[in-house]
């Protein structure tokens, strides 16, 4: 029995339901209650919102979210083998857990969830970045999204939180800082997971900026794609296909600068000059 809810131990749940991890589904499970509790506590409080969890798997983080007060929890899981284990959790917490079987990439929280919501997940690494960029791309921003507390590979987490001048600064960092305040909460060694992945992981907490600087996202993406596509080149060269010197002059940015040294505000000036 587990200390937080009286449900069976996660290792027993995995054995009972034959949930041996599938690499293709990015299955690296968290069985340590201290870690799932830590993630849930960092994402709380949950009393005034729905919580969306992507990829609950055998339900370790799910149980921590419920034990920490989630009253309305929606989980989206692609692996049907996990459903019976999740149904046992739903029965233990009547009317609090909604289980959706499907691909999270096709699940639009703004269409499926009413009212404010938070997203909390130990994400499957193969789809983690597309999921995040989908969520960040929503217009109007941020509408009802209150926060995201998400596990990524450390290298991706560093790109998400990178600011101008950091070696990890790139397209993802610019997009994330346009729309959110992002910070790495803590790192986890591979041994924290079953089975252990090859890399270190990090939990990132992202809080949407409620009044971001106005900027058309598609234009910002056109700029950052060109600029970081050839990040070592001067901007007059890397931005040539989309306006080069003329565009830079309009935005008031010198052509001998490089993408890695351009602030968010300067990228926005370029996007707004396109
Ligand atoms: N939350 C569990 C935990 O922390 O132990 C499992 C996390 S595991 C890293 C990722 C989970 O996402 C797996 O359960 C996997 O089956 C699920 N998954 C993978 N791809 C998915 C997708 N496209 N949509 C929904 N779930 C997916």
PDB file of N, CA, C and O in Angstrom, residues 34-104:
ATOM      1  N   UNK A  34       8.365  10.609  -3.313  1.00  0.00           N
ATOM      2  CA  UNK A  34       8.932  11.923  -2.944  1.00  0.00           C
ATOM      3  C   UNK A  34       9.019  12.818  -4.168  1.00  0.00           C
ATOM      4  O   UNK A  34       8.789  14.021  -4.085  1.00  0.00           O
ATOM      5  N   UNK A  35       9.323  12.232  -5.315  1.00  0.00           N
ATOM      6  CA  UNK A  35       9.483  13.049  -6.535  1.00  0.00           C
ATOM      7  C   UNK A  35       8.119  13.463  -7.083  1.00  0.00           C
ATOM      8  O   UNK A  35       7.907  14.631  -7.424  1.00  0.00           O
ATOM      9  N   UNK A  36       7.176  12.534  -7.146  1.00  0.00           N
ATOM     10  CA  UNK A  36       5.850  12.904  -7.684  1.00  0.00           C
ATOM     11  C   UNK A  36       5.187  13.929  -6.757  1.00  0.00           C
ATOM     12  O   UNK A  36       4.555  14.878  -7.228  1.00  0.00           O
ATOM     13  N   UNK A  37       5.382  13.776  -5.450  1.00  0.00           N
ATOM     14  CA  UNK A  37       4.835  14.752  -4.492  1.00  0.00           C
ATOM     15  C   UNK A  37       5.470  16.123  -4.716  1.00  0.00           C
ATOM     16  O   UNK A  37       4.789  17.147  -4.680  1.00  0.00           O
ATOM     17  N   UNK A  38       6.776  16.136  -4.960  1.00  0.00           N
ATOM     18  CA  UNK A  38       7.497  17.406  -5.145  1.00  0.00           C
ATOM     19  C   UNK A  38       6.973  18.133  -6.389  1.00  0.00           C
ATOM     20  O   UNK A  38       6.755  19.346  -6.378  1.00  0.00           O
ATOM     21  N   UNK A  39       6.724  17.380  -7.462  1.00  0.00           N
ATOM     22  CA  UNK A  39       6.203  18.003  -8.689  1.00  0.00           C
ATOM     23  C   UNK A  39       4.809  18.569  -8.416  1.00  0.00           C
ATOM     24  O   UNK A  39       4.496  19.712  -8.758  1.00  0.00           O
ATOM     25  N   UNK A  40       3.973  17.753  -7.783  1.00  0.00           N
ATOM     26  CA  UNK A  40       2.585  18.184  -7.517  1.00  0.00           C
ATOM     27  C   UNK A  40       2.564  19.423  -6.619  1.00  0.00           C
ATOM     28  O   UNK A  40       1.816  20.373  -6.875  1.00  0.00           O
ATOM     29  N   UNK A  41       3.396  19.435  -5.592  1.00  0.00           N
ATOM     30  CA  UNK A  41       3.395  20.584  -4.666  1.00  0.00           C
ATOM     31  C   UNK A  41       3.866  21.849  -5.372  1.00  0.00           C
ATOM     32  O   UNK A  41       3.382  22.945  -5.095  1.00  0.00           O
ATOM     33  N   UNK A  42       4.821  21.709  -6.303  1.00  0.00           N
ATOM     34  CA  UNK A  42       5.285  22.878  -7.054  1.00  0.00           C
ATOM     35  C   UNK A  42       4.221  23.409  -8.009  1.00  0.00           C
ATOM     36  O   UNK A  42       4.227  24.588  -8.366  1.00  0.00           O
ATOM     37  N   UNK A  43       3.341  22.523  -8.465  1.00  0.00           N
ATOM     38  CA  UNK A  43       2.293  22.941  -9.415  1.00  0.00           C
ATOM     39  C   UNK A  43       1.043  23.456  -8.702  1.00  0.00           C
ATOM     40  O   UNK A  43       0.251  24.204  -9.272  1.00  0.00           O
ATOM     41  N   UNK A  44       0.849  23.048  -7.451  1.00  0.00           N
ATOM     42  CA  UNK A  44      -0.352  23.442  -6.670  1.00  0.00           C
ATOM     43  C   UNK A  44      -0.359  24.960  -6.445  1.00  0.00           C
ATOM     44  O   UNK A  44       0.673  25.604  -6.629  1.00  0.00           O
ATOM     45  N   UNK A  45      -1.497  25.581  -6.057  1.00  0.00           N
ATOM     46  CA  UNK A  45      -2.750  24.938  -5.659  1.00  0.00           C
ATOM     47  C   UNK A  45      -3.637  24.617  -6.863  1.00  0.00           C
ATOM     48  O   UNK A  45      -3.496  25.187  -7.939  1.00  0.00           O
ATOM     49  N   UNK A  46      -4.576  23.698  -6.621  1.00  0.00           N
ATOM     50  CA  UNK A  46      -5.451  23.221  -7.691  1.00  0.00           C
ATOM     51  C   UNK A  46      -6.930  23.475  -7.403  1.00  0.00           C
ATOM     52  O   UNK A  46      -7.793  22.943  -8.103  1.00  0.00           O
ATOM     53  N   UNK A  47      -7.201  24.243  -6.341  1.00  0.00           N
ATOM     54  CA  UNK A  47      -8.606  24.336  -5.913  1.00  0.00           C
ATOM     55  C   UNK A  47      -9.493  25.133  -6.864  1.00  0.00           C
ATOM     56  O   UNK A  47     -10.699  24.940  -6.886  1.00  0.00           O
ATOM     57  N   UNK A  48      -8.908  26.030  -7.687  1.00  0.00           N
ATOM     58  CA  UNK A  48      -9.773  26.867  -8.529  1.00  0.00           C
ATOM     59  C   UNK A  48      -9.608  26.566 -10.009  1.00  0.00           C
ATOM     60  O   UNK A  48      -9.923  27.398 -10.862  1.00  0.00           O
ATOM     61  N   UNK A  49      -9.087  25.387 -10.346  1.00  0.00           N
ATOM     62  CA  UNK A  49      -8.852  25.093 -11.769  1.00  0.00           C
ATOM     63  C   UNK A  49      -8.912  23.597 -12.035  1.00  0.00           C
ATOM     64  O   UNK A  49      -8.872  22.787 -11.112  1.00  0.00           O
ATOM     65  N   UNK A  50      -9.002  23.280 -13.317  1.00  0.00           N
ATOM     66  CA  UNK A  50      -8.849  21.891 -13.750  1.00  0.00           C
ATOM     67  C   UNK A  50      -7.357  21.642 -13.946  1.00  0.00           C
ATOM     68  O   UNK A  50      -6.609  22.557 -14.279  1.00  0.00           O
ATOM     69  N   UNK A  51      -6.924  20.403 -13.723  1.00  0.00           N
ATOM     70  CA  UNK A  51      -5.536  20.041 -14.008  1.00  0.00           C
ATOM     71  C   UNK A  51      -5.540  19.071 -15.188  1.00  0.00           C
ATOM     72  O   UNK A  51      -6.335  18.129 -15.218  1.00  0.00           O
ATOM     73  N   UNK A  52      -4.669  19.336 -16.151  1.00  0.00           N
ATOM     74  CA  UNK A  52      -4.503  18.429 -17.288  1.00  0.00           C
ATOM     75  C   UNK A  52      -3.158  17.740 -17.132  1.00  0.00           C
ATOM     76  O   UNK A  52      -2.128  18.405 -17.014  1.00  0.00           O
ATOM     77  N   UNK A  53      -3.192  16.397 -17.119  1.00  0.00           N
ATOM     78  CA  UNK A  53      -1.927  15.659 -17.106  1.00  0.00           C
ATOM     79  C   UNK A  53      -1.806  14.868 -18.404  1.00  0.00           C
ATOM     80  O   UNK A  53      -2.738  14.135 -18.779  1.00  0.00           O
ATOM     81  N   UNK A  54      -0.679  15.031 -19.064  1.00  0.00           N
ATOM     82  CA  UNK A  54      -0.419  14.265 -20.290  1.00  0.00           C
ATOM     83  C   UNK A  54       0.391  13.023 -19.917  1.00  0.00           C
ATOM     84  O   UNK A  54       1.367  13.115 -19.168  1.00  0.00           O
ATOM     85  N   UNK A  55      -0.017  11.876 -20.448  1.00  0.00           N
ATOM     86  CA  UNK A  55       0.739  10.641 -20.241  1.00  0.00           C
ATOM     87  C   UNK A  55       0.805  10.196 -18.789  1.00  0.00           C
ATOM     88  O   UNK A  55       1.885  10.124 -18.200  1.00  0.00           O
ATOM     89  N   UNK A  56      -0.330   9.873 -18.171  1.00  0.00           N
ATOM     90  CA  UNK A  56      -0.308   9.428 -16.768  1.00  0.00           C
ATOM     91  C   UNK A  56       0.362   8.069 -16.555  1.00  0.00           C
ATOM     92  O   UNK A  56       0.794   7.759 -15.438  1.00  0.00           O
ATOM     93  N   UNK A  57       0.435   7.237 -17.608  1.00  0.00           N
ATOM     94  CA  UNK A  57       1.052   5.907 -17.459  1.00  0.00           C
ATOM     95  C   UNK A  57       0.383   5.126 -16.343  1.00  0.00           C
ATOM     96  O   UNK A  57      -0.846   5.091 -16.242  1.00  0.00           O
ATOM     97  N   UNK A  58       1.168   4.518 -15.442  1.00  0.00           N
ATOM     98  CA  UNK A  58       0.565   3.749 -14.337  1.00  0.00           C
ATOM     99  C   UNK A  58      -0.048   4.639 -13.260  1.00  0.00           C
ATOM    100  O   UNK A  58      -0.706   4.137 -12.348  1.00  0.00           O
ATOM    101  N   UNK A  59       0.190   5.962 -13.314  1.00  0.00           N
ATOM    102  CA  UNK A  59      -0.559   6.868 -12.439  1.00  0.00           C
ATOM    103  C   UNK A  59       0.182   7.443 -11.247  1.00  0.00           C
ATOM    104  O   UNK A  59      -0.463   7.970 -10.334  1.00  0.00           O
ATOM    105  N   UNK A  60       1.494   7.381 -11.219  1.00  0.00           N
ATOM    106  CA  UNK A  60       2.242   7.897 -10.070  1.00  0.00           C
ATOM    107  C   UNK A  60       2.005   9.389  -9.852  1.00  0.00           C
ATOM    108  O   UNK A  60       1.605   9.813  -8.751  1.00  0.00           O
ATOM    109  N   UNK A  61       2.219  10.187 -10.884  1.00  0.00           N
ATOM    110  CA  UNK A  61       2.024  11.642 -10.758  1.00  0.00           C
ATOM    111  C   UNK A  61       0.532  11.955 -10.593  1.00  0.00           C
ATOM    112  O   UNK A  61       0.155  12.850  -9.830  1.00  0.00           O
ATOM    113  N   UNK A  62      -0.312  11.184 -11.282  1.00  0.00           N
ATOM    114  CA  UNK A  62      -1.766  11.346 -11.176  1.00  0.00           C
ATOM    115  C   UNK A  62      -2.202  11.275  -9.714  1.00  0.00           C
ATOM    116  O   UNK A  62      -2.960  12.111  -9.223  1.00  0.00           O
ATOM    117  N   UNK A  63      -1.690  10.261  -9.038  1.00  0.00           N
ATOM    118  CA  UNK A  63      -2.061  10.057  -7.626  1.00  0.00           C
ATOM    119  C   UNK A  63      -1.546  11.184  -6.750  1.00  0.00           C
ATOM    120  O   UNK A  63      -2.231  11.630  -5.826  1.00  0.00           O
ATOM    121  N   UNK A  64      -0.352  11.683  -7.068  1.00  0.00           N
ATOM    122  CA  UNK A  64       0.189  12.806  -6.282  1.00  0.00           C
ATOM    123  C   UNK A  64      -0.658  14.060  -6.512  1.00  0.00           C
ATOM    124  O   UNK A  64      -0.909  14.825  -5.578  1.00  0.00           O
ATOM    125  N   UNK A  65      -1.118  14.268  -7.741  1.00  0.00           N
ATOM    126  CA  UNK A  65      -1.944  15.451  -8.036  1.00  0.00           C
ATOM    127  C   UNK A  65      -3.262  15.369  -7.259  1.00  0.00           C
ATOM    128  O   UNK A  65      -3.709  16.347  -6.665  1.00  0.00           O
ATOM    129  N   UNK A  66      -3.859  14.177  -7.256  1.00  0.00           N
ATOM    130  CA  UNK A  66      -5.127  14.002  -6.527  1.00  0.00           C
ATOM    131  C   UNK A  66      -4.900  14.152  -5.017  1.00  0.00           C
ATOM    132  O   UNK A  66      -5.671  14.830  -4.338  1.00  0.00           O
ATOM    133  N   UNK A  67      -3.822  13.559  -4.528  1.00  0.00           N
ATOM    134  CA  UNK A  67      -3.544  13.646  -3.083  1.00  0.00           C
ATOM    135  C   UNK A  67      -3.249  15.085  -2.668  1.00  0.00           C
ATOM    136  O   UNK A  67      -3.425  15.443  -1.502  1.00  0.00           O
ATOM    137  N   UNK A  68      -2.797  15.898  -3.627  1.00  0.00           N
ATOM    138  CA  UNK A  68      -2.498  17.305  -3.319  1.00  0.00           C
ATOM    139  C   UNK A  68      -3.638  18.242  -3.678  1.00  0.00           C
ATOM    140  O   UNK A  68      -3.436  19.442  -3.816  1.00  0.00           O
ATOM    141  N   UNK A  69      -4.828  17.673  -3.847  1.00  0.00           N
ATOM    142  CA  UNK A  69      -6.007  18.536  -3.899  1.00  0.00           C
ATOM    143  C   UNK A  69      -6.635  18.762  -5.263  1.00  0.00           C
ATOM    144  O   UNK A  69      -7.588  19.542  -5.354  1.00  0.00           O
ATOM    145  N   UNK A  70      -6.134  18.106  -6.335  1.00  0.00           N
ATOM    146  CA  UNK A  70      -6.785  18.302  -7.638  1.00  0.00           C
ATOM    147  C   UNK A  70      -8.213  17.735  -7.568  1.00  0.00           C
ATOM    148  O   UNK A  70      -8.398  16.545  -7.294  1.00  0.00           O
ATOM    149  N   UNK A  71      -9.193  18.599  -7.790  1.00  0.00           N
ATOM    150  CA  UNK A  71     -10.594  18.161  -7.720  1.00  0.00           C
ATOM    151  C   UNK A  71     -11.105  17.741  -9.079  1.00  0.00           C
ATOM    152  O   UNK A  71     -11.993  16.902  -9.200  1.00  0.00           O
ATOM    153  N   UNK A  72     -10.557  18.407 -10.122  1.00  0.00           N
ATOM    154  CA  UNK A  72     -10.920  18.048 -11.506  1.00  0.00           C
ATOM    155  C   UNK A  72      -9.624  17.783 -12.244  1.00  0.00           C
ATOM    156  O   UNK A  72      -8.871  18.717 -12.559  1.00  0.00           O
ATOM    157  N   UNK A  73      -9.346  16.501 -12.486  1.00  0.00           N
ATOM    158  CA  UNK A  73      -8.099  16.124 -13.161  1.00  0.00           C
ATOM    159  C   UNK A  73      -8.452  15.387 -14.447  1.00  0.00           C
ATOM    160  O   UNK A  73      -9.219  14.417 -14.424  1.00  0.00           O
ATOM    161  N   UNK A  74      -7.918  15.876 -15.557  1.00  0.00           N
ATOM    162  CA  UNK A  74      -8.140  15.225 -16.857  1.00  0.00           C
ATOM    163  C   UNK A  74      -6.804  14.641 -17.294  1.00  0.00           C
ATOM    164  O   UNK A  74      -5.791  15.370 -17.314  1.00  0.00           O
ATOM    165  N   UNK A  75      -6.782  13.357 -17.620  1.00  0.00           N
ATOM    166  CA  UNK A  75      -5.528  12.744 -18.070  1.00  0.00           C
ATOM    167  C   UNK A  75      -5.706  12.219 -19.495  1.00  0.00           C
ATOM    168  O   UNK A  75      -6.769  11.688 -19.839  1.00  0.00           O
ATOM    169  N   UNK A  76      -4.664  12.394 -20.308  1.00  0.00           N
ATOM    170  CA  UNK A  76      -4.703  11.919 -21.695  1.00  0.00           C
ATOM    171  C   UNK A  76      -3.571  10.912 -21.872  1.00  0.00           C
ATOM    172  O   UNK A  76      -2.389  11.259 -21.735  1.00  0.00           O
ATOM    173  N   UNK A  77      -3.932   9.679 -22.155  1.00  0.00           N
ATOM    174  CA  UNK A  77      -2.938   8.600 -22.246  1.00  0.00           C
ATOM    175  C   UNK A  77      -3.139   7.829 -23.559  1.00  0.00           C
ATOM    176  O   UNK A  77      -4.254   7.453 -23.907  1.00  0.00           O
ATOM    177  N   UNK A  78      -2.031   7.607 -24.242  1.00  0.00           N
ATOM    178  CA  UNK A  78      -2.095   6.932 -25.533  1.00  0.00           C
ATOM    179  C   UNK A  78      -2.052   5.407 -25.414  1.00  0.00           C
ATOM    180  O   UNK A  78      -2.545   4.690 -26.296  1.00  0.00           O
ATOM    181  N   UNK A  79      -1.459   4.930 -24.317  1.00  0.00           N
ATOM    182  CA  UNK A  79      -1.257   3.487 -24.178  1.00  0.00           C
ATOM    183  C   UNK A  79      -2.454   2.854 -23.462  1.00  0.00           C
ATOM    184  O   UNK A  79      -2.625   3.018 -22.250  1.00  0.00           O
ATOM    185  N   UNK A  80      -3.252   2.088 -24.232  1.00  0.00           N
ATOM    186  CA  UNK A  80      -4.485   1.536 -23.647  1.00  0.00           C
ATOM    187  C   UNK A  80      -4.208   0.561 -22.507  1.00  0.00           C
ATOM    188  O   UNK A  80      -5.061   0.319 -21.657  1.00  0.00           O
ATOM    189  N   UNK A  81      -2.999   0.009 -22.454  1.00  0.00           N
ATOM    190  CA  UNK A  81      -2.662  -0.927 -21.359  1.00  0.00           C
ATOM    191  C   UNK A  81      -2.763  -0.245 -19.994  1.00  0.00           C
ATOM    192  O   UNK A  81      -2.909  -0.904 -18.971  1.00  0.00           O
ATOM    193  N   UNK A  82      -2.606   1.114 -19.995  1.00  0.00           N
ATOM    194  CA  UNK A  82      -2.611   1.844 -18.703  1.00  0.00           C
ATOM    195  C   UNK A  82      -4.023   2.106 -18.186  1.00  0.00           C
ATOM    196  O   UNK A  82      -4.200   2.481 -17.018  1.00  0.00           O
ATOM    197  N   UNK A  83      -5.024   1.925 -19.037  1.00  0.00           N
ATOM    198  CA  UNK A  83      -6.369   2.369 -18.663  1.00  0.00           C
ATOM    199  C   UNK A  83      -6.933   1.664 -17.420  1.00  0.00           C
ATOM    200  O   UNK A  83      -7.489   2.327 -16.539  1.00  0.00           O
ATOM    201  N   UNK A  84      -6.793   0.323 -17.292  1.00  0.00           N
ATOM    202  CA  UNK A  84      -7.350  -0.317 -16.082  1.00  0.00           C
ATOM    203  C   UNK A  84      -6.725   0.227 -14.797  1.00  0.00           C
ATOM    204  O   UNK A  84      -7.434   0.449 -13.800  1.00  0.00           O
ATOM    205  N   UNK A  85      -5.413   0.492 -14.823  1.00  0.00           N
ATOM    206  CA  UNK A  85      -4.766   1.040 -13.614  1.00  0.00           C
ATOM    207  C   UNK A  85      -5.322   2.423 -13.306  1.00  0.00           C
ATOM    208  O   UNK A  85      -5.567   2.772 -12.141  1.00  0.00           O
ATOM    209  N   UNK A  86      -5.563   3.205 -14.363  1.00  0.00           N
ATOM    210  CA  UNK A  86      -6.090   4.563 -14.145  1.00  0.00           C
ATOM    211  C   UNK A  86      -7.535   4.507 -13.652  1.00  0.00           C
ATOM    212  O   UNK A  86      -7.950   5.327 -12.816  1.00  0.00           O
ATOM    213  N   UNK A  87      -8.276   3.496 -14.141  1.00  0.00           N
ATOM    214  CA  UNK A  87      -9.670   3.368 -13.675  1.00  0.00           C
ATOM    215  C   UNK A  87      -9.729   3.036 -12.182  1.00  0.00           C
ATOM    216  O   UNK A  87     -10.633   3.468 -11.469  1.00  0.00           O
ATOM    217  N   UNK A  88      -8.746   2.284 -11.708  1.00  0.00           N
ATOM    218  CA  UNK A  88      -8.698   1.987 -10.260  1.00  0.00           C
ATOM    219  C   UNK A  88      -8.503   3.278  -9.460  1.00  0.00           C
ATOM    220  O   UNK A  88      -9.090   3.453  -8.381  1.00  0.00           O
ATOM    221  N   UNK A  89      -7.688   4.173 -10.000  1.00  0.00           N
ATOM    222  CA  UNK A  89      -7.464   5.459  -9.304  1.00  0.00           C
ATOM    223  C   UNK A  89      -8.753   6.281  -9.326  1.00  0.00           C
ATOM    224  O   UNK A  89      -9.152   6.876  -8.319  1.00  0.00           O
ATOM    225  N   UNK A  90      -9.419   6.267 -10.505  1.00  0.00           N
ATOM    226  CA  UNK A  90     -10.676   7.035 -10.628  1.00  0.00           C
ATOM    227  C   UNK A  90     -11.708   6.532  -9.618  1.00  0.00           C
ATOM    228  O   UNK A  90     -12.448   7.323  -9.019  1.00  0.00           O
ATOM    229  N   UNK A  91     -11.744   5.211  -9.398  1.00  0.00           N
ATOM    230  CA  UNK A  91     -12.724   4.646  -8.453  1.00  0.00           C
ATOM    231  C   UNK A  91     -12.390   5.066  -7.020  1.00  0.00           C
ATOM    232  O   UNK A  91     -13.279   5.252  -6.183  1.00  0.00           O
ATOM    233  N   UNK A  92     -11.104   5.226  -6.741  1.00  0.00           N
ATOM    234  CA  UNK A  92     -10.665   5.618  -5.389  1.00  0.00           C
ATOM    235  C   UNK A  92     -10.974   7.095  -5.106  1.00  0.00           C
ATOM    236  O   UNK A  92     -11.124   7.496  -3.949  1.00  0.00           O
ATOM    237  N   UNK A  93     -11.028   7.889  -6.191  1.00  0.00           N
ATOM    238  CA  UNK A  93     -11.312   9.335  -6.058  1.00  0.00           C
ATOM    239  C   UNK A  93     -12.560   9.663  -6.885  1.00  0.00           C
ATOM    240  O   UNK A  93     -12.451  10.251  -7.965  1.00  0.00           O
ATOM    241  N   UNK A  94     -13.776   9.294  -6.412  1.00  0.00           N
ATOM    242  CA  UNK A  94     -14.981   9.421  -7.242  1.00  0.00           C
ATOM    243  C   UNK A  94     -15.184  10.841  -7.768  1.00  0.00           C
ATOM    244  O   UNK A  94     -14.990  11.814  -7.046  1.00  0.00           O
ATOM    245  N   UNK A  95     -15.558  10.927  -9.043  1.00  0.00           N
ATOM    246  CA  UNK A  95     -15.907  12.189  -9.724  1.00  0.00           C
ATOM    247  C   UNK A  95     -14.765  13.196  -9.834  1.00  0.00           C
ATOM    248  O   UNK A  95     -15.004  14.373 -10.054  1.00  0.00           O
ATOM    249  N   UNK A  96     -13.542  12.745  -9.662  1.00  0.00           N
ATOM    250  CA  UNK A  96     -12.444  13.720  -9.737  1.00  0.00           C
ATOM    251  C   UNK A  96     -11.522  13.489 -10.930  1.00  0.00           C
ATOM    252  O   UNK A  96     -10.800  14.401 -11.330  1.00  0.00           O
ATOM    253  N   UNK A  97     -11.553  12.271 -11.473  1.00  0.00           N
ATOM    254  CA  UNK A  97     -10.583  11.949 -12.536  1.00  0.00           C
ATOM    255  C   UNK A  97     -11.299  11.585 -13.836  1.00  0.00           C
ATOM    256  O   UNK A  97     -12.146  10.689 -13.854  1.00  0.00           O
ATOM    257  N   UNK A  98     -10.955  12.287 -14.919  1.00  0.00           N
ATOM    258  CA  UNK A  98     -11.488  11.960 -16.253  1.00  0.00           C
ATOM    259  C   UNK A  98     -10.352  11.388 -17.090  1.00  0.00           C
ATOM    260  O   UNK A  98      -9.301  12.033 -17.237  1.00  0.00           O
ATOM    261  N   UNK A  99     -10.565  10.176 -17.608  1.00  0.00           N
ATOM    262  CA  UNK A  99      -9.502   9.502 -18.366  1.00  0.00           C
ATOM    263  C   UNK A  99      -9.832   9.567 -19.852  1.00  0.00           C
ATOM    264  O   UNK A  99     -10.913   9.138 -20.276  1.00  0.00           O
ATOM    265  N   UNK A 100      -8.896  10.091 -20.628  1.00  0.00           N
ATOM    266  CA  UNK A 100      -9.111  10.151 -22.080  1.00  0.00           C
ATOM    267  C   UNK A 100      -8.022   9.328 -22.749  1.00  0.00           C
ATOM    268  O   UNK A 100      -6.820   9.560 -22.521  1.00  0.00           O
ATOM    269  N   UNK A 101      -8.446   8.348 -23.548  1.00  0.00           N
ATOM    270  CA  UNK A 101      -7.468   7.554 -24.280  1.00  0.00           C
ATOM    271  C   UNK A 101      -7.231   8.241 -25.612  1.00  0.00           C
ATOM    272  O   UNK A 101      -8.185   8.492 -26.376  1.00  0.00           O
ATOM    273  N   UNK A 102      -5.999   8.582 -25.912  1.00  0.00           N
ATOM    274  CA  UNK A 102      -5.740   9.232 -27.199  1.00  0.00           C
ATOM    275  C   UNK A 102      -4.376   9.888 -27.236  1.00  0.00           C
ATOM    276  O   UNK A 102      -3.608   9.816 -26.282  1.00  0.00           O
ATOM    277  N   UNK A 103      -4.134  10.537 -28.381  1.00  0.00           N
ATOM    278  CA  UNK A 103      -2.853  11.192 -28.639  1.00  0.00           C
ATOM    279  C   UNK A 103      -2.931  12.639 -28.151  1.00  0.00           C
ATOM    280  O   UNK A 103      -3.760  13.413 -28.630  1.00  0.00           O
ATOM    281  N   UNK A 104      -2.055  12.980 -27.232  1.00  0.00           N
ATOM    282  CA  UNK A 104      -2.082  14.337 -26.661  1.00  0.00           C
ATOM    283  C   UNK A 104      -1.849  15.414 -27.726  1.00  0.00           C
ATOM    284  O   UNK A 104      -2.291  16.548 -27.567  1.00  0.00           O
TER     285      UNK A 104
END
